[in-house]
Short mmCIF file of C-alpha atoms in Angstrom, two decimals:
data_model
loop_
_atom_site.label_atom_id
_atom_site.label_comp_id
_atom_site.label_asym_id
_atom_site.label_seq_id
_atom_site.Cartn_x
_atom_site.Cartn_y
_atom_site.Cartn_z
CA MET A 1 40.66 -233.33 -67.69
CA ASP A 2 42.39 -230.99 -65.26
CA LEU A 3 43.61 -227.79 -66.83
CA PRO A 4 46.69 -225.87 -65.66
CA ALA A 5 46.10 -223.68 -62.63
CA SER A 6 46.22 -220.37 -64.43
CA GLY A 7 44.85 -217.81 -62.12
CA SER A 8 41.49 -219.24 -61.31
CA GLY A 9 41.37 -216.78 -58.50
CA ALA A 10 38.17 -216.73 -56.57
CA GLY A 11 34.61 -216.89 -57.64
CA ALA A 12 31.22 -217.28 -56.19
CA GLY A 13 28.26 -219.41 -56.95
CA THR A 14 25.29 -220.95 -55.30
CA GLY A 15 25.03 -224.66 -55.83
CA PRO A 16 26.22 -228.08 -54.77
CA LEU A 17 28.65 -229.50 -57.19
CA LYS A 18 30.35 -232.16 -59.13
CA GLU A 19 33.66 -231.62 -60.87
CA THR A 20 33.89 -231.27 -64.63
CA ALA A 21 36.86 -232.55 -66.48
CA ALA A 22 37.41 -229.75 -68.96
CA ALA A 23 37.07 -226.55 -67.08
CA ILE A 24 36.99 -222.80 -68.11
CA PRO A 25 35.56 -219.13 -68.27
CA THR A 26 32.61 -216.94 -68.65
CA ALA A 27 32.61 -215.46 -72.10
CA ILE A 28 29.19 -216.11 -73.50
CA GLN A 29 30.09 -215.81 -77.18
CA ARG A 30 32.91 -217.23 -79.17
CA THR A 31 35.09 -214.73 -80.94
CA PRO A 32 35.45 -214.98 -84.73
CA SER A 33 37.81 -217.74 -85.74
CA GLN A 34 41.09 -216.48 -84.39
CA SER A 35 43.33 -218.11 -81.84
CA SER A 36 44.98 -216.17 -79.04
CA ILE A 37 48.06 -215.76 -81.23
CA THR A 38 46.27 -213.61 -83.79
CA LYS A 39 43.26 -212.24 -81.95
CA ALA A 40 42.07 -208.88 -83.17
CA SER A 41 40.83 -206.33 -80.73
CA SER A 42 37.19 -205.31 -80.86
CA HIS A 43 35.13 -202.60 -79.30
CA ALA A 44 31.95 -202.77 -77.29
CA ALA A 45 29.05 -200.43 -77.65
CA GLY A 46 27.48 -198.70 -74.69
CA HIS A 47 25.96 -195.49 -73.47
CA ARG A 48 24.95 -193.86 -70.21
CA SER A 49 22.55 -191.03 -69.59
CA SER A 50 23.72 -188.25 -67.31
CA PHE A 51 23.29 -188.47 -63.56
CA ALA A 52 21.21 -185.31 -63.56
CA GLU A 53 18.80 -186.73 -66.14
CA ASN A 54 18.32 -189.86 -64.08
CA MET A 55 17.43 -187.86 -60.96
CA ARG A 56 14.48 -185.96 -62.46
CA ASN A 57 11.49 -186.92 -64.54
CA ALA A 58 12.78 -187.69 -68.00
CA PRO A 59 11.17 -185.80 -70.91
CA GLY A 60 9.04 -187.68 -73.36
CA SER A 61 10.99 -190.08 -75.49
CA PRO A 62 11.45 -189.15 -79.16
CA ARG A 63 10.94 -192.83 -79.81
CA SER A 64 7.19 -193.20 -79.82
CA GLN A 65 7.21 -196.95 -79.59
CA ARG A 66 9.60 -199.43 -78.04
CA HIS A 67 10.61 -202.59 -79.80
CA PRO A 68 9.31 -205.73 -78.08
CA SER A 69 11.61 -207.25 -75.51
CA PHE A 70 13.41 -210.45 -76.29
CA THR A 71 11.99 -213.50 -74.60
CA GLN A 72 13.99 -215.57 -72.12
CA ALA A 73 14.26 -218.34 -74.68
CA ALA A 74 15.58 -215.94 -77.34
CA VAL A 75 18.28 -214.54 -75.07
CA GLN A 76 19.33 -218.00 -73.88
CA GLU A 77 19.44 -219.19 -77.50
CA LEU A 78 21.78 -216.32 -78.37
CA LEU A 79 24.03 -217.29 -75.47
CA ASN A 80 24.18 -220.98 -76.28
CA HIS A 81 24.10 -220.80 -80.07
CA PRO A 82 25.78 -217.69 -81.53
CA PRO A 83 24.49 -216.73 -85.00
CA ALA A 84 26.39 -218.26 -87.88
CA ALA A 85 26.88 -214.78 -89.38
CA ASN A 86 29.45 -214.03 -86.71
CA LYS A 87 31.54 -217.10 -87.50
CA HIS A 88 34.32 -216.94 -90.03
CA SER A 89 36.63 -219.71 -91.10
CA ASN A 90 40.35 -219.22 -90.68
CA PRO A 91 42.25 -219.85 -93.93
CA ARG A 92 45.07 -221.40 -91.89
CA PHE A 93 42.86 -224.25 -90.68
CA ALA A 94 39.78 -224.38 -92.94
CA GLY A 95 39.38 -227.69 -94.72
CA ARG A 96 42.01 -229.44 -92.61
CA ASP A 97 41.49 -232.31 -90.19
CA TRP A 98 42.38 -231.20 -86.67
CA ARG A 99 44.41 -234.39 -86.29
CA ASP A 100 46.76 -233.07 -88.97
CA ILE A 101 47.48 -229.80 -87.14
CA SER A 102 51.03 -229.84 -85.74
CA VAL A 103 51.76 -228.64 -82.21
CA ASN A 104 54.25 -226.02 -83.41
CA GLU A 105 51.34 -224.09 -85.01
CA LEU A 106 49.93 -223.37 -81.53
CA VAL A 107 53.05 -222.39 -79.61
CA SER A 108 55.30 -219.35 -79.44
CA PRO A 109 58.87 -218.96 -78.11
CA GLU A 110 57.69 -215.85 -76.24
CA ASP A 111 55.63 -218.06 -73.91
CA VAL A 112 58.79 -219.70 -72.56
CA LYS A 113 60.38 -218.10 -69.48
CA TRP A 114 63.65 -219.41 -68.05
CA ALA A 115 65.40 -219.68 -64.71
CA THR A 116 68.50 -221.61 -63.62
CA LEU A 117 69.11 -223.86 -60.64
CA ASP A 118 71.01 -220.98 -59.04
CA THR A 119 68.08 -218.57 -59.42
CA SER A 120 66.59 -217.53 -56.07
CA VAL A 121 63.08 -218.65 -55.23
CA GLU A 122 62.09 -215.00 -54.83
CA GLU A 123 63.25 -214.10 -58.34
CA ALA A 124 61.67 -217.18 -59.87
CA SER A 125 58.39 -216.38 -58.08
CA MET A 126 58.33 -212.86 -59.52
CA THR A 127 58.93 -214.26 -63.01
CA LEU A 128 56.15 -216.79 -62.50
CA VAL A 129 53.63 -214.22 -61.27
CA LYS A 130 54.40 -211.39 -63.68
CA HIS A 131 55.93 -212.82 -66.84
CA ALA A 132 54.89 -216.47 -67.31
CA PRO A 133 51.76 -216.73 -69.49
CA MET A 134 51.88 -220.53 -69.29
CA ASN A 135 51.98 -220.45 -65.46
CA ALA A 136 55.32 -222.22 -65.37
CA VAL A 137 58.98 -221.23 -65.49
CA LEU A 138 61.38 -223.66 -67.14
CA ILE A 139 64.56 -224.48 -65.20
CA ARG A 140 67.84 -225.11 -67.03
CA GLN A 141 71.30 -226.02 -65.82
CA ASN A 142 72.84 -222.64 -66.66
CA ALA A 143 72.07 -219.46 -68.59
CA SER A 144 73.53 -220.80 -71.87
CA ALA A 145 71.57 -224.08 -71.87
CA THR A 146 68.61 -224.50 -74.24
CA THR A 147 67.09 -227.64 -72.74
CA ALA A 148 64.89 -227.79 -69.67
CA ILE A 149 65.60 -230.08 -66.73
CA SER A 150 62.62 -229.11 -64.55
CA THR A 151 59.86 -226.55 -64.02
CA PHE A 152 58.76 -224.11 -61.31
CA ASP A 153 55.01 -223.53 -61.08
CA TYR A 154 52.34 -222.49 -58.57
CA ASN A 155 52.23 -225.94 -57.00
CA ASP A 156 55.93 -225.60 -56.20
CA LEU A 157 55.41 -222.08 -54.82
CA ASN A 158 52.59 -223.38 -52.61
CA ALA A 159 54.78 -226.20 -51.30
CA TYR A 160 57.61 -223.76 -50.55
CA LEU A 161 55.33 -221.33 -48.66
CA LEU A 162 53.94 -224.16 -46.53
CA VAL A 163 57.48 -225.18 -45.55
CA VAL A 164 58.43 -221.60 -44.68
CA VAL A 165 55.43 -221.08 -42.39
CA GLY A 166 55.84 -224.51 -40.79
CA LEU A 167 52.63 -226.06 -42.11
CA ALA A 168 54.14 -228.76 -44.32
CA ASN A 169 54.01 -232.45 -43.33
CA PRO A 170 57.42 -233.87 -44.29
CA ASP A 171 58.31 -237.52 -44.32
CA GLU A 172 60.66 -238.64 -41.56
CA GLY A 173 63.66 -238.44 -43.88
CA GLN A 174 62.85 -234.86 -44.94
CA VAL A 175 62.36 -233.23 -41.56
CA ARG A 176 65.91 -231.88 -41.43
CA LEU A 177 65.70 -230.47 -44.96
CA PHE A 178 62.39 -228.73 -44.23
CA ASP A 179 63.83 -227.22 -41.04
CA GLU A 180 66.87 -225.91 -42.92
CA ILE A 181 64.72 -224.22 -45.57
CA ALA A 182 62.44 -222.66 -42.95
CA THR A 183 65.44 -221.39 -40.96
CA LYS A 184 67.04 -219.86 -44.06
CA ALA A 185 63.81 -218.10 -44.94
CA GLN A 186 63.39 -216.69 -41.44
CA ASP A 187 67.00 -215.47 -41.43
CA GLY A 188 66.60 -213.85 -44.85
CA SER A 189 69.27 -216.04 -46.40
CA PRO A 190 68.97 -216.65 -50.16
CA ILE A 191 67.24 -219.89 -51.15
CA THR A 192 67.77 -221.20 -54.66
CA LEU A 193 65.58 -223.38 -56.83
CA GLN A 194 68.10 -226.18 -56.41
CA ASP A 195 67.55 -226.03 -52.62
CA ILE A 196 63.81 -226.64 -52.91
CA GLN A 197 63.78 -229.33 -55.61
CA PRO A 198 63.33 -232.16 -53.06
CA ILE A 199 60.16 -230.58 -51.59
CA CYS A 200 58.41 -230.05 -54.94
CA ARG A 201 55.94 -232.57 -56.35
CA LYS A 202 56.86 -232.85 -60.00
CA GLU A 203 54.81 -234.25 -62.85
CA SER A 204 56.70 -235.79 -65.73
CA LEU A 205 58.46 -233.34 -68.02
CA VAL A 206 57.07 -234.43 -71.39
CA THR A 207 58.49 -233.18 -74.68
CA LEU A 208 57.07 -233.43 -78.19
CA PRO A 209 58.86 -232.87 -81.52
CA PHE A 210 57.73 -229.72 -83.28
CA ASP A 211 56.03 -231.68 -86.08
CA GLU A 212 53.96 -233.91 -83.76
CA THR A 213 50.19 -233.63 -84.25
CA LEU A 214 47.48 -232.49 -81.84
CA ASP A 215 45.99 -235.94 -81.34
CA LYS A 216 49.21 -237.02 -79.63
CA ALA A 217 49.11 -233.94 -77.36
CA ILE A 218 45.50 -234.71 -76.42
CA GLU A 219 46.45 -238.28 -75.56
CA ILE A 220 49.15 -236.98 -73.19
CA PHE A 221 46.83 -234.42 -71.58
CA GLY A 222 44.26 -237.13 -71.04
CA SER A 223 46.77 -238.96 -68.84
CA GLY A 224 46.83 -236.05 -66.38
CA ILE A 225 49.79 -234.06 -67.70
CA HIS A 226 49.08 -230.31 -67.61
CA ARG A 227 51.65 -229.06 -70.14
CA VAL A 228 54.16 -230.34 -72.68
CA LEU A 229 57.31 -228.82 -74.15
CA VAL A 230 57.58 -228.50 -77.93
CA CYS A 231 61.16 -228.94 -79.14
CA GLY A 232 62.77 -228.06 -82.44
CA PRO A 233 64.91 -230.39 -84.61
CA SER A 234 68.00 -229.63 -82.53
CA GLY A 235 66.23 -230.34 -79.24
CA ASP A 236 65.89 -226.67 -78.25
CA VAL A 237 62.62 -225.67 -76.58
CA ALA A 238 60.47 -223.90 -79.19
CA GLY A 239 57.39 -223.39 -77.03
CA MET A 240 55.04 -224.80 -74.43
CA LEU A 241 51.53 -226.21 -74.95
CA SER A 242 49.08 -226.49 -72.05
CA GLN A 243 45.66 -228.03 -71.64
CA LEU A 244 44.06 -224.61 -71.44
CA LYS A 245 45.78 -223.31 -74.56
CA LEU A 246 44.59 -226.35 -76.51
CA VAL A 247 41.01 -225.90 -75.28
CA GLU A 248 41.19 -222.22 -76.19
CA PHE A 249 42.37 -223.16 -79.69
CA PHE A 250 39.44 -225.51 -80.26
CA TRP A 251 37.04 -222.88 -78.89
CA ASN A 252 38.25 -220.12 -81.22
CA GLU A 253 38.90 -222.33 -84.24
CA GLY A 254 36.17 -224.95 -83.80
CA ILE A 255 34.22 -223.55 -86.78
CA ASN A 256 36.99 -224.92 -89.00
CA PHE A 257 36.51 -228.46 -87.66
CA PRO A 258 32.92 -229.73 -88.03
CA ALA A 259 33.59 -232.76 -85.82
CA ILE A 260 34.48 -230.41 -82.96
CA ASP A 261 31.93 -227.68 -83.67
CA ARG A 262 28.95 -230.02 -83.62
CA LEU A 263 29.72 -230.96 -80.02
CA TYR A 264 29.26 -227.45 -78.60
CA PRO A 265 25.41 -227.38 -78.56
CA ALA A 266 25.29 -230.62 -76.53
CA ILE A 267 24.62 -230.35 -72.80
CA LEU A 268 26.98 -231.72 -70.16
CA ARG A 269 24.49 -234.30 -68.94
CA ASP A 270 24.28 -235.91 -72.38
CA LEU A 271 28.06 -235.81 -72.80
CA ALA A 272 28.55 -237.43 -69.38
CA ILE A 273 31.37 -235.00 -68.59
CA GLY A 274 32.51 -234.61 -65.01
CA THR A 275 33.88 -236.41 -61.99
CA GLN A 276 31.36 -237.71 -59.48
CA GLN A 277 33.45 -237.18 -56.34
CA ILE A 278 35.39 -234.05 -55.52
CA ILE A 279 37.20 -232.62 -52.53
CA ALA A 280 35.90 -229.35 -51.11
CA VAL A 281 36.49 -227.19 -48.05
CA ASN A 282 34.03 -225.25 -45.94
CA SER A 283 33.96 -221.48 -46.25
CA ASP A 284 35.12 -221.11 -42.63
CA THR A 285 38.10 -223.45 -43.10
CA ILE A 286 41.41 -221.76 -42.30
CA LEU A 287 43.24 -220.87 -45.52
CA ALA A 288 46.48 -222.55 -44.43
CA GLU A 289 44.61 -225.84 -44.00
CA ALA A 290 43.09 -225.58 -47.47
CA LEU A 291 46.52 -224.94 -49.03
CA ALA A 292 48.00 -227.86 -47.07
CA LEU A 293 45.16 -230.07 -48.30
CA MET A 294 45.85 -229.18 -51.94
CA ASN A 295 49.56 -229.87 -51.47
CA THR A 296 48.98 -233.21 -49.75
CA GLU A 297 46.37 -234.44 -52.22
CA GLY A 298 48.15 -233.07 -55.30
CA LEU A 299 45.21 -230.81 -56.19
CA THR A 300 45.36 -227.62 -58.21
CA SER A 301 42.08 -226.23 -56.81
CA VAL A 302 39.30 -226.88 -54.35
CA ALA A 303 35.71 -225.71 -54.23
CA VAL A 304 34.66 -223.60 -51.24
CA ILE A 305 31.20 -224.53 -49.94
CA ASP A 306 28.87 -223.24 -47.22
CA ASN A 307 27.16 -225.34 -44.54
CA ALA A 308 24.42 -226.25 -47.02
CA ARG A 309 27.03 -227.57 -49.46
CA ASN A 310 26.46 -224.76 -51.93
CA VAL A 311 29.44 -223.44 -53.89
CA VAL A 312 30.48 -219.99 -52.69
CA GLY A 313 33.91 -219.80 -54.26
CA ASN A 314 37.04 -221.44 -55.58
CA ILE A 315 40.65 -221.45 -54.41
CA SER A 316 43.52 -222.64 -56.58
CA THR A 317 47.26 -222.94 -56.18
CA ALA A 318 47.59 -219.91 -58.49
CA ASP A 319 46.05 -217.81 -55.71
CA VAL A 320 49.20 -218.19 -53.61
CA LYS A 321 50.59 -215.27 -55.62
CA HIS A 322 48.58 -213.11 -53.19
CA LEU A 323 50.63 -214.53 -50.30
CA THR A 324 54.17 -213.84 -51.49
CA ASN A 325 54.92 -210.91 -49.16
CA ALA A 326 55.18 -210.70 -45.40
CA ALA A 327 52.15 -208.40 -45.13
CA SER A 328 49.96 -211.23 -46.44
CA ALA A 329 51.03 -213.72 -43.74
CA PRO A 330 47.95 -213.05 -41.52
CA LEU A 331 45.71 -214.24 -44.35
CA LEU A 332 46.91 -217.79 -43.74
CA LYS A 333 45.07 -217.74 -40.40
CA GLN A 334 41.87 -216.30 -41.87
CA SER A 335 38.98 -218.21 -43.40
CA CYS A 336 38.82 -219.24 -47.05
CA LEU A 337 35.82 -216.97 -47.56
CA HIS A 338 37.83 -214.00 -46.27
CA PHE A 339 40.67 -214.87 -48.65
CA ILE A 340 38.23 -214.93 -51.56
CA SER A 341 37.04 -211.44 -50.67
CA VAL A 342 40.66 -210.21 -50.55
CA ILE A 343 41.35 -211.61 -54.02
CA LEU A 344 38.27 -209.90 -55.43
CA SER A 345 39.18 -206.60 -53.80
CA GLU A 346 42.74 -206.70 -55.10
CA ARG A 347 41.55 -207.53 -58.58
CA GLY A 348 39.16 -204.58 -58.58
CA VAL A 349 41.38 -201.99 -56.89
CA GLU A 350 44.86 -202.82 -58.17
CA HIS A 351 44.03 -204.02 -61.67
CA GLY A 352 40.83 -202.08 -62.35
CA ARG A 353 38.98 -205.24 -63.33
CA ASP A 354 35.24 -204.98 -62.83
CA SER A 355 34.72 -208.72 -62.83
CA PHE A 356 33.36 -211.48 -60.67
CA PRO A 357 34.18 -214.85 -62.22
CA VAL A 358 31.69 -217.65 -61.63
CA PHE A 359 33.30 -221.07 -61.53
CA TYR A 360 30.25 -223.29 -61.86
CA VAL A 361 27.86 -224.65 -64.46
CA ASN A 362 24.95 -227.09 -64.24
CA PRO A 363 24.18 -230.38 -66.03
CA TYR A 364 21.99 -228.52 -68.53
CA SER A 365 24.74 -226.07 -69.50
CA THR A 366 25.92 -226.58 -73.05
CA LEU A 367 29.49 -227.53 -73.77
CA ALA A 368 29.83 -224.17 -75.54
CA HIS A 369 28.73 -222.30 -72.41
CA THR A 370 31.12 -224.30 -70.24
CA VAL A 371 34.14 -223.99 -72.50
CA ALA A 372 33.48 -220.27 -72.94
CA LYS A 373 33.63 -219.84 -69.17
CA LEU A 374 36.88 -221.75 -68.96
CA VAL A 375 38.47 -219.65 -71.68
CA ALA A 376 37.21 -216.33 -70.29
CA THR A 377 38.29 -216.92 -66.69
CA HIS A 378 41.45 -218.90 -67.54
CA ALA A 379 40.32 -221.37 -64.91
CA HIS A 380 41.44 -224.98 -64.97
CA ARG A 381 38.21 -226.44 -63.61
CA MET A 382 34.46 -225.76 -63.49
CA TRP A 383 32.25 -227.06 -60.70
CA VAL A 384 29.02 -228.68 -61.86
CA VAL A 385 26.13 -227.72 -59.58
CA GLU A 386 22.78 -229.42 -59.59
CA SER A 387 19.85 -227.76 -61.31
CA ALA A 388 16.25 -228.53 -60.48
CA SER A 389 15.14 -228.18 -64.09
CA PRO A 390 16.55 -227.88 -67.60
CA SER A 391 14.87 -224.46 -67.78
CA PRO A 392 17.47 -221.69 -68.20
CA SER A 393 15.74 -219.72 -65.46
CA ALA A 394 16.04 -222.46 -62.84
CA PRO A 395 18.15 -221.45 -59.85
CA ALA A 396 21.38 -223.38 -59.41
CA THR A 397 20.86 -223.93 -55.69
CA PRO A 398 19.08 -227.26 -55.08
CA LEU A 399 20.24 -229.85 -52.58
CA LEU A 400 22.84 -232.45 -53.49
CA GLY A 401 21.36 -235.46 -55.15
CA PRO A 402 22.47 -239.08 -54.83
CA SER A 403 24.59 -238.87 -58.00
CA SER A 404 26.99 -236.26 -56.69
CA SER A 405 29.00 -235.96 -53.54
CA VAL A 406 31.39 -233.61 -51.84
CA LEU A 407 34.31 -235.09 -49.96
CA VAL A 408 35.15 -232.83 -47.05
CA PRO A 409 38.59 -233.74 -45.62
CA PRO A 410 38.51 -235.81 -42.42
CA THR A 411 39.46 -234.53 -39.01
CA GLY A 412 43.21 -234.15 -38.68
CA ALA A 413 43.74 -232.96 -42.23
CA VAL A 414 41.43 -230.01 -42.65
CA PRO A 415 38.73 -229.99 -39.96
CA PRO A 416 35.45 -228.91 -41.56
CA SER A 417 32.46 -227.25 -40.00
CA PRO A 418 29.68 -229.74 -39.21
CA LEU A 419 27.27 -230.21 -42.08
CA PRO A 420 23.65 -229.91 -40.93
CA THR A 421 21.05 -232.50 -41.83
CA GLN A 422 18.65 -229.89 -43.12
CA GLN A 423 18.96 -227.12 -45.67
CA GLN A 424 20.27 -223.83 -44.36
CA HIS A 425 20.59 -220.46 -45.99
CA SER A 426 23.58 -220.43 -48.28
CA VAL A 427 26.14 -217.66 -48.51
CA PRO A 428 25.18 -215.70 -51.64
CA ALA A 429 27.73 -214.08 -53.90
CA SER A 430 26.45 -210.66 -52.86
CA ALA A 431 27.45 -211.38 -49.25
CA LEU A 432 31.12 -211.45 -50.16
CA PRO A 433 32.91 -208.24 -49.10
CA GLY A 434 33.62 -206.11 -52.11
CA SER A 435 31.44 -208.14 -54.47
CA HIS A 436 29.08 -205.19 -54.98
CA LEU A 437 31.91 -203.47 -56.85
CA LEU A 438 32.06 -206.17 -59.49
CA LEU A 439 30.04 -207.57 -62.36
CA PHE A 440 29.39 -211.24 -62.91
CA TYR A 441 27.68 -213.46 -65.43
CA HIS A 442 24.89 -215.76 -64.34
CA SER A 443 22.46 -217.10 -66.93
CA ALA A 444 19.75 -217.90 -64.36
CA ALA A 445 19.81 -214.34 -63.03
CA MET A 446 19.66 -213.01 -66.57
CA ALA A 447 16.64 -215.10 -67.49
CA SER A 448 14.70 -213.96 -64.42
CA ALA A 449 15.19 -210.24 -65.11
CA ALA A 450 12.06 -208.08 -65.17
CA ASP A 451 11.67 -207.94 -68.94
CA ALA A 452 14.14 -210.78 -69.65
CA GLU A 453 16.15 -208.53 -71.94
CA PHE A 454 19.46 -207.80 -70.30
CA ASP A 455 21.15 -208.56 -67.03
CA THR A 456 24.65 -208.58 -65.67
CA PHE A 457 27.25 -210.27 -67.83
CA TYR A 458 30.80 -211.29 -67.16
CA LEU A 459 33.00 -208.23 -67.71
CA GLN A 460 36.75 -208.26 -67.60
CA ARG A 461 37.89 -204.99 -69.04
CA THR A 462 39.87 -202.24 -67.43
CA THR A 463 38.09 -198.96 -66.68
CA GLN A 464 40.28 -197.18 -69.23
CA GLU A 465 39.39 -199.63 -72.01
CA PHE A 466 35.71 -199.38 -71.17
CA ALA A 467 35.80 -195.57 -71.21
CA GLN A 468 37.44 -195.57 -74.64
CA ASP A 469 34.78 -197.92 -76.01
CA LEU A 470 32.00 -195.75 -74.58
CA ASP A 471 33.51 -192.71 -76.25
CA LYS A 472 33.50 -194.38 -79.63
CA ALA A 473 30.02 -195.80 -79.12
CA ARG A 474 28.53 -192.37 -78.45
CA LYS A 475 29.73 -191.24 -81.88
CA ALA A 476 28.25 -194.22 -83.69
CA ASP A 477 25.13 -193.55 -85.79
CA ASP A 478 23.41 -196.83 -84.95
CA PHE A 479 24.32 -197.04 -81.28
CA LYS A 480 20.62 -197.11 -80.24
CA SER A 481 19.81 -199.95 -82.60
CA ASP A 482 17.74 -202.72 -81.04
CA SER A 483 18.55 -205.24 -83.75
CA VAL A 484 19.52 -208.76 -82.92
CA GLN A 485 22.99 -208.12 -84.27
CA PHE A 486 23.49 -205.32 -81.76
CA LEU A 487 22.37 -207.58 -78.92
CA VAL A 488 24.74 -210.32 -80.08
CA HIS A 489 27.57 -207.79 -80.27
CA ALA A 490 26.81 -206.61 -76.73
CA LEU A 491 26.73 -210.18 -75.45
CA GLN A 492 29.95 -211.06 -77.24
CA GLN A 493 31.82 -208.17 -75.68
CA GLY A 494 30.47 -208.95 -72.21
CA VAL A 495 29.03 -205.47 -71.73
CA ALA A 496 26.30 -205.18 -69.12
CA LEU A 497 23.41 -203.20 -70.57
CA TYR A 498 19.94 -202.35 -69.36
CA SER A 499 17.53 -201.04 -72.01
CA ASP A 500 14.86 -198.57 -70.90
CA VAL A 501 12.75 -196.66 -73.48
CA ASP A 502 15.18 -194.08 -74.87
CA LYS A 503 18.35 -194.76 -72.95
CA THR A 504 20.85 -197.55 -72.50
CA ARG A 505 22.50 -197.47 -69.11
CA VAL A 506 25.80 -199.19 -68.50
CA VAL A 507 26.15 -200.99 -65.19
CA ARG A 508 29.49 -199.92 -63.77
CA SER A 509 31.39 -200.46 -60.54
CA MET A 510 30.90 -198.01 -57.68
CA GLU A 511 34.25 -196.45 -58.48
CA ALA A 512 33.18 -195.75 -62.04
CA GLU A 513 29.83 -194.38 -60.86
CA GLU A 514 31.65 -191.88 -58.67
CA GLU A 515 33.52 -190.67 -61.74
CA ILE A 516 30.21 -190.32 -63.55
CA ARG A 517 28.69 -188.27 -60.74
CA ALA A 518 31.71 -186.00 -60.58
CA ASP A 519 31.45 -185.51 -64.32
CA ASP A 520 27.75 -184.71 -64.19
CA LYS A 521 28.13 -182.16 -61.41
CA GLU A 522 30.15 -180.07 -63.84
CA THR A 523 27.49 -180.29 -66.57
CA VAL A 524 24.14 -178.56 -65.92
CA PRO A 525 21.30 -179.18 -68.44
CA GLU A 526 19.73 -176.11 -70.02
CA SER A 527 16.19 -175.91 -71.37
CA GLY A 528 15.92 -177.43 -74.80
CA GLY A 529 18.18 -180.32 -73.91
CA LYS A 530 21.50 -178.49 -74.40
CA LYS A 531 24.17 -178.54 -71.72
CA ARG A 532 26.46 -175.85 -70.45
CA LYS A 533 29.35 -175.82 -68.06
CA GLY A 534 28.50 -174.38 -64.69
CA LYS A 535 29.04 -174.53 -60.96
CA LYS A 536 28.56 -177.71 -59.07
CA SER A 537 24.98 -178.67 -58.43
CA ASP A 538 23.52 -177.69 -55.07
CA GLY A 539 21.27 -180.72 -55.09
CA ARG A 540 18.12 -178.87 -56.21
CA SER A 541 16.93 -180.22 -59.54
#
């Protein structure tokens, strides 16, 4: 099942792949039973020791004995099977069959954003990028209409950009139309949504009555439709339901439906989930060619692979939002790998997100792990990479086996780099420019940590939010607790922690570390462990 292209962005991984039908994010723990409509905010616990303390021999720990480290199996078990104590039924859905849930219980009028046929493409694009949580803008005849006649989404924006830069491949009867649109764009003349309707590939606009049940919506999504409109008794649009929103609902509320919840511990191999053949592009493929390929083939995303056919990233139609201004035009002539690095840099610098989404799983990943990734990253697809062993510590970088294949576009469409007959060194995630500023979740890396206790987890919180949580955590009485519940809480919040005798150090981005150092320079430790304000350190400690 393809999910709507909702900002999959770019990610890195290290393994050959298959394509999984239901695809999503990196959260490693389900939240308590609450859908996105009524989610309650929670706070993560964390602590850092001062920079000055880390640079000199630490005094003896007041804790005479350290609790034993968790084993690899214990940590992996916590990731795949969250403790039942953290699950709470939702009175709205408890005891009900999911087939009896109506679609209007999952939608909100606030998710619907409108434009008219006379709206300019530029204005519609800004609405799509900044104000459309469902990754689509509904088009109506005029401002007073309440029924939709079409949509404008990232696939349409991609098609429009390709026409403007002259990279589209029109049919013989559309050549004149494409030339007119490109000329208007170059002259700065306004272009309306009505002007570009003929160049957009549209999926059927499906509507459901507000009292229709979820089983009908699932049947429609299974046919390849990405989203449906939910209409009230008078025919007015009451909301929009997408594949991703439905998956998110079952992830957050699965505890209320035993038939759904019992599926989550199963691994992908046993569930036989995934498509055997996928289309991918090489990391050195020109970005414009990759976008043209997606438009021609009707794809919402493609995997980016290195010469050894290992996954090094992901590009989706939602990423064209990074190409909507003239300054971004040179990116179209750069490689896909370079574009991925730009996306990561913009996410870290402009939005303060210390995150590095990983868009792959392996056949031994549980359905819970896979769905959690889809929900956390808001991706519409996960790539299934081969794993040499069901062990959680096995690296996800073996060669492609006979059961999976990568279809690299033929010459003339998107010319790939030649694929060697023998294994070559893959491009690791750490080789991506700017990736050292970000955190990412990788279960194999976690399991191979020195004491198999903590490693880097997927983190998608702004620096300001993280700082507030740290402040509250420092005031908590039990913040140094090594109990299982504390570990589960840390995993659930996606906080990267490293435990070391008497301190818990938070792994932060380089930008955050600079703030820490600046803070510590103004705080000089006195004997006895107290601190006083003083002049900046001269480096002698």
